[in-house]
mmCIF file of C-alpha atoms in Angstrom:
data_model
loop_
_atom_site.group_PDB
_atom_site.id
_atom_site.type_symbol
_atom_site.label_atom_id
_atom_site.label_comp_id
_atom_site.label_asym_id
_atom_site.label_seq_id
_atom_site.Cartn_x
_atom_site.Cartn_y
_atom_site.Cartn_z
ATOM 1 C CA UNK B 256 3.480 -58.141 -81.900
ATOM 2 C CA UNK B 257 4.475 -60.402 -79.018
ATOM 3 C CA UNK B 258 3.496 -64.028 -78.823
ATOM 4 C CA UNK B 259 2.672 -65.261 -75.323
ATOM 5 C CA UNK B 260 3.412 -68.892 -74.526
ATOM 6 C CA UNK B 261 2.095 -70.397 -71.300
ATOM 7 C CA UNK B 262 3.060 -73.383 -69.209
ATOM 8 C CA UNK B 263 2.625 -74.696 -65.692
ATOM 9 C CA UNK B 264 -1.000 -75.744 -65.542
ATOM 10 C CA UNK B 265 -2.017 -78.960 -63.880
ATOM 11 C CA UNK B 266 -4.048 -80.686 -61.219
ATOM 12 C CA UNK B 267 -3.654 -79.982 -57.524
ATOM 13 C CA UNK B 268 -5.478 -80.872 -54.340
ATOM 14 C CA UNK B 269 -7.213 -78.206 -52.289
ATOM 15 C CA UNK B 270 -4.593 -76.329 -50.326
ATOM 16 C CA UNK B 271 -1.936 -77.086 -52.896
ATOM 17 C CA UNK B 272 0.196 -74.703 -54.912
ATOM 18 C CA UNK B 273 0.861 -74.076 -58.564
ATOM 19 C CA UNK B 274 3.030 -71.689 -60.561
ATOM 20 C CA UNK B 275 2.009 -70.606 -64.036
ATOM 21 C CA UNK B 276 4.393 -69.033 -66.498
ATOM 22 C CA UNK B 277 3.912 -66.852 -69.540
ATOM 23 C CA UNK B 278 6.870 -66.129 -71.792
ATOM 24 C CA UNK B 279 6.756 -63.401 -74.412
ATOM 25 C CA UNK B 280 8.580 -63.482 -77.710
ATOM 26 C CA UNK B 281 9.472 -59.812 -77.332
ATOM 27 C CA UNK B 282 10.445 -57.468 -74.517
ATOM 28 C CA UNK B 283 7.605 -56.958 -72.060
ATOM 29 C CA UNK B 284 8.663 -53.531 -70.863
ATOM 30 C CA UNK B 285 6.001 -50.927 -71.541
ATOM 31 C CA UNK B 286 3.112 -53.396 -71.298
ATOM 32 C CA UNK B 287 0.374 -53.926 -68.822
ATOM 33 C CA UNK B 288 0.452 -57.598 -67.907
ATOM 34 C CA UNK B 289 -2.395 -59.556 -66.409
ATOM 35 C CA UNK B 290 -3.750 -62.979 -65.564
ATOM 36 C CA UNK B 291 -7.337 -64.034 -66.230
ATOM 37 C CA UNK B 292 -9.348 -67.075 -65.236
ATOM 38 C CA UNK B 293 -12.124 -68.569 -67.316
ATOM 39 C CA UNK B 294 -14.287 -70.896 -65.248
ATOM 40 C CA UNK B 295 -15.093 -74.301 -66.754
ATOM 41 C CA UNK B 296 -18.815 -73.524 -66.584
ATOM 42 C CA UNK B 297 -18.449 -69.830 -67.358
ATOM 43 C CA UNK B 298 -18.435 -69.877 -71.138
ATOM 44 C CA UNK B 299 -16.444 -66.968 -72.498
ATOM 45 C CA UNK B 300 -16.503 -64.933 -69.289
ATOM 46 C CA UNK B 301 -13.088 -64.228 -67.832
ATOM 47 C CA UNK B 302 -12.170 -62.928 -64.399
ATOM 48 C CA UNK B 303 -9.268 -60.521 -64.146
ATOM 49 C CA UNK B 304 -7.301 -62.183 -61.356
ATOM 50 C CA UNK B 305 -4.187 -60.047 -61.168
ATOM 51 C CA UNK B 306 -2.549 -57.198 -63.036
ATOM 52 C CA UNK B 307 0.827 -55.508 -63.193
ATOM 53 C CA UNK B 308 0.697 -52.167 -64.937
ATOM 54 C CA UNK B 309 3.362 -50.219 -66.772
ATOM 55 C CA UNK B 310 4.346 -48.464 -63.534
ATOM 56 C CA UNK B 311 4.813 -51.848 -61.845
ATOM 57 C CA UNK B 312 1.710 -51.425 -59.703
ATOM 58 C CA UNK B 313 0.082 -54.716 -58.779
ATOM 59 C CA UNK B 314 -3.548 -55.443 -58.029
ATOM 60 C CA UNK B 315 -5.300 -58.679 -57.112
ATOM 61 C CA UNK B 316 -8.886 -59.775 -57.184
ATOM 62 C CA UNK B 317 -10.221 -60.126 -53.660
ATOM 63 C CA UNK B 318 -10.929 -63.793 -54.260
ATOM 64 C CA UNK B 319 -7.202 -64.523 -54.616
ATOM 65 C CA UNK B 320 -5.652 -61.758 -52.521
ATOM 66 C CA UNK B 321 -3.155 -63.205 -50.089
ATOM 67 C CA UNK B 322 -2.906 -66.447 -52.036
ATOM 68 C CA UNK B 323 -1.652 -65.294 -55.441
ATOM 69 C CA UNK B 324 1.481 -63.454 -56.473
ATOM 70 C CA UNK B 325 2.141 -61.974 -59.889
ATOM 71 C CA UNK B 326 5.833 -61.858 -60.770
ATOM 72 C CA UNK B 327 7.550 -60.145 -63.661
ATOM 73 C CA UNK B 328 11.048 -61.143 -64.790
ATOM 74 C CA UNK B 329 12.266 -58.917 -67.594
ATOM 75 C CA UNK B 330 15.511 -60.838 -68.061
ATOM 76 C CA UNK B 331 13.648 -63.663 -69.779
ATOM 77 C CA UNK B 332 10.475 -61.760 -70.700
ATOM 78 C CA UNK B 333 8.405 -63.945 -68.438
ATOM 79 C CA UNK B 334 5.359 -63.358 -66.277
ATOM 80 C CA UNK B 335 4.463 -65.764 -63.490
ATOM 81 C CA UNK B 336 1.456 -66.386 -61.326
ATOM 82 C CA UNK B 337 2.232 -68.187 -58.088
ATOM 83 C CA UNK B 338 -0.906 -69.569 -56.473
ATOM 84 C CA UNK B 339 -0.996 -71.026 -52.985
ATOM 85 C CA UNK B 340 -3.700 -72.590 -50.842
ATOM 86 C CA UNK B 341 -5.745 -73.340 -53.912
ATOM 87 C CA UNK B 342 -9.491 -73.742 -53.579
ATOM 88 C CA UNK B 343 -11.930 -75.554 -55.868
ATOM 89 C CA UNK B 344 -13.298 -72.215 -57.028
ATOM 90 C CA UNK B 345 -9.825 -71.324 -58.333
ATOM 91 C CA UNK B 346 -10.123 -73.983 -61.025
ATOM 92 C CA UNK B 347 -10.401 -72.988 -64.645
ATOM 93 C CA UNK B 348 -8.474 -72.007 -67.702
ATOM 94 C CA UNK B 349 -5.889 -69.355 -66.922
ATOM 95 C CA UNK B 350 -4.729 -66.877 -69.537
ATOM 96 C CA UNK B 351 -1.957 -64.334 -69.489
ATOM 97 C CA UNK B 352 -2.504 -61.149 -71.436
ATOM 98 C CA UNK B 353 -0.605 -58.020 -72.375
ATOM 99 C CA UNK B 354 -1.434 -54.605 -73.737
ATOM 100 C CA UNK B 355 0.516 -51.429 -74.372
ATOM 101 C CA UNK B 356 -2.190 -49.134 -73.043
ATOM 102 C CA UNK B 357 -4.934 -50.947 -71.154
ATOM 103 C CA UNK B 358 -5.110 -52.801 -67.880
ATOM 104 C CA UNK B 359 -8.142 -54.764 -66.712
ATOM 105 C CA UNK B 360 -9.959 -53.982 -63.513
ATOM 106 C CA UNK B 361 -9.152 -56.858 -61.215
ATOM 107 C CA UNK B 362 -12.115 -58.694 -59.777
ATOM 108 C CA UNK B 363 -14.188 -57.905 -62.850
ATOM 109 C CA UNK B 364 -15.771 -60.598 -64.971
ATOM 110 C CA UNK B 365 -15.396 -59.670 -68.617
ATOM 111 C CA UNK B 366 -18.109 -61.090 -70.838
ATOM 112 C CA UNK B 367 -17.041 -62.732 -74.050
ATOM 113 C CA UNK B 368 -14.459 -60.187 -75.046
ATOM 114 C CA UNK B 369 -10.759 -59.544 -74.868
ATOM 115 C CA UNK B 370 -11.038 -57.107 -71.940
ATOM 116 C CA UNK B 371 -9.165 -54.485 -73.903
ATOM 117 C CA UNK B 372 -6.034 -56.624 -74.031
ATOM 118 C CA UNK B 373 -4.379 -57.099 -77.412
ATOM 119 C CA UNK B 374 -2.154 -60.107 -76.765
ATOM 120 C CA UNK B 375 -3.114 -63.405 -75.137
ATOM 121 C CA UNK B 376 -1.519 -66.683 -74.229
ATOM 122 C CA UNK B 377 -3.010 -69.984 -75.263
ATOM 123 C CA UNK B 378 -4.333 -70.846 -71.809
ATOM 124 C CA UNK B 379 -3.301 -73.184 -68.996
ATOM 125 C CA UNK B 380 -5.811 -75.522 -67.393
ATOM 126 C CA UNK B 381 -5.862 -75.654 -63.597
ATOM 127 C CA UNK B 382 -7.966 -78.201 -61.752
ATOM 128 C CA UNK B 383 -8.404 -78.350 -57.989
ATOM 129 C CA UNK B 384 -9.876 -81.551 -56.640
ATOM 130 C CA UNK B 385 -9.205 -84.142 -53.928
#
């Protein structure tokens, strides 16, 4: 029953960079880990931005590929999302999530649900504006 605590959100200019963190209260080994983005105007819909499965395979949504890096550090049970060259369309509320069995399909917008993920962080707001 891990608790996920996020930090690192903020405001950046287009082209800027940001690093989000997600620290679990328990060991993260054996979990699929993922980052989601909920657009400010998108209601409950959440885009699966990046995932790192139990075999350490990484996938990125095409909209962020080449600009985002998902990083797992088991020593402190922390998941990071490094985002570079940020665009206005990257703005939104970012959530980390974990599950023992399921991984989201990156690039998919999940409508109003938990995308099969059992554990969620509280969210980190990212704004991208001049």
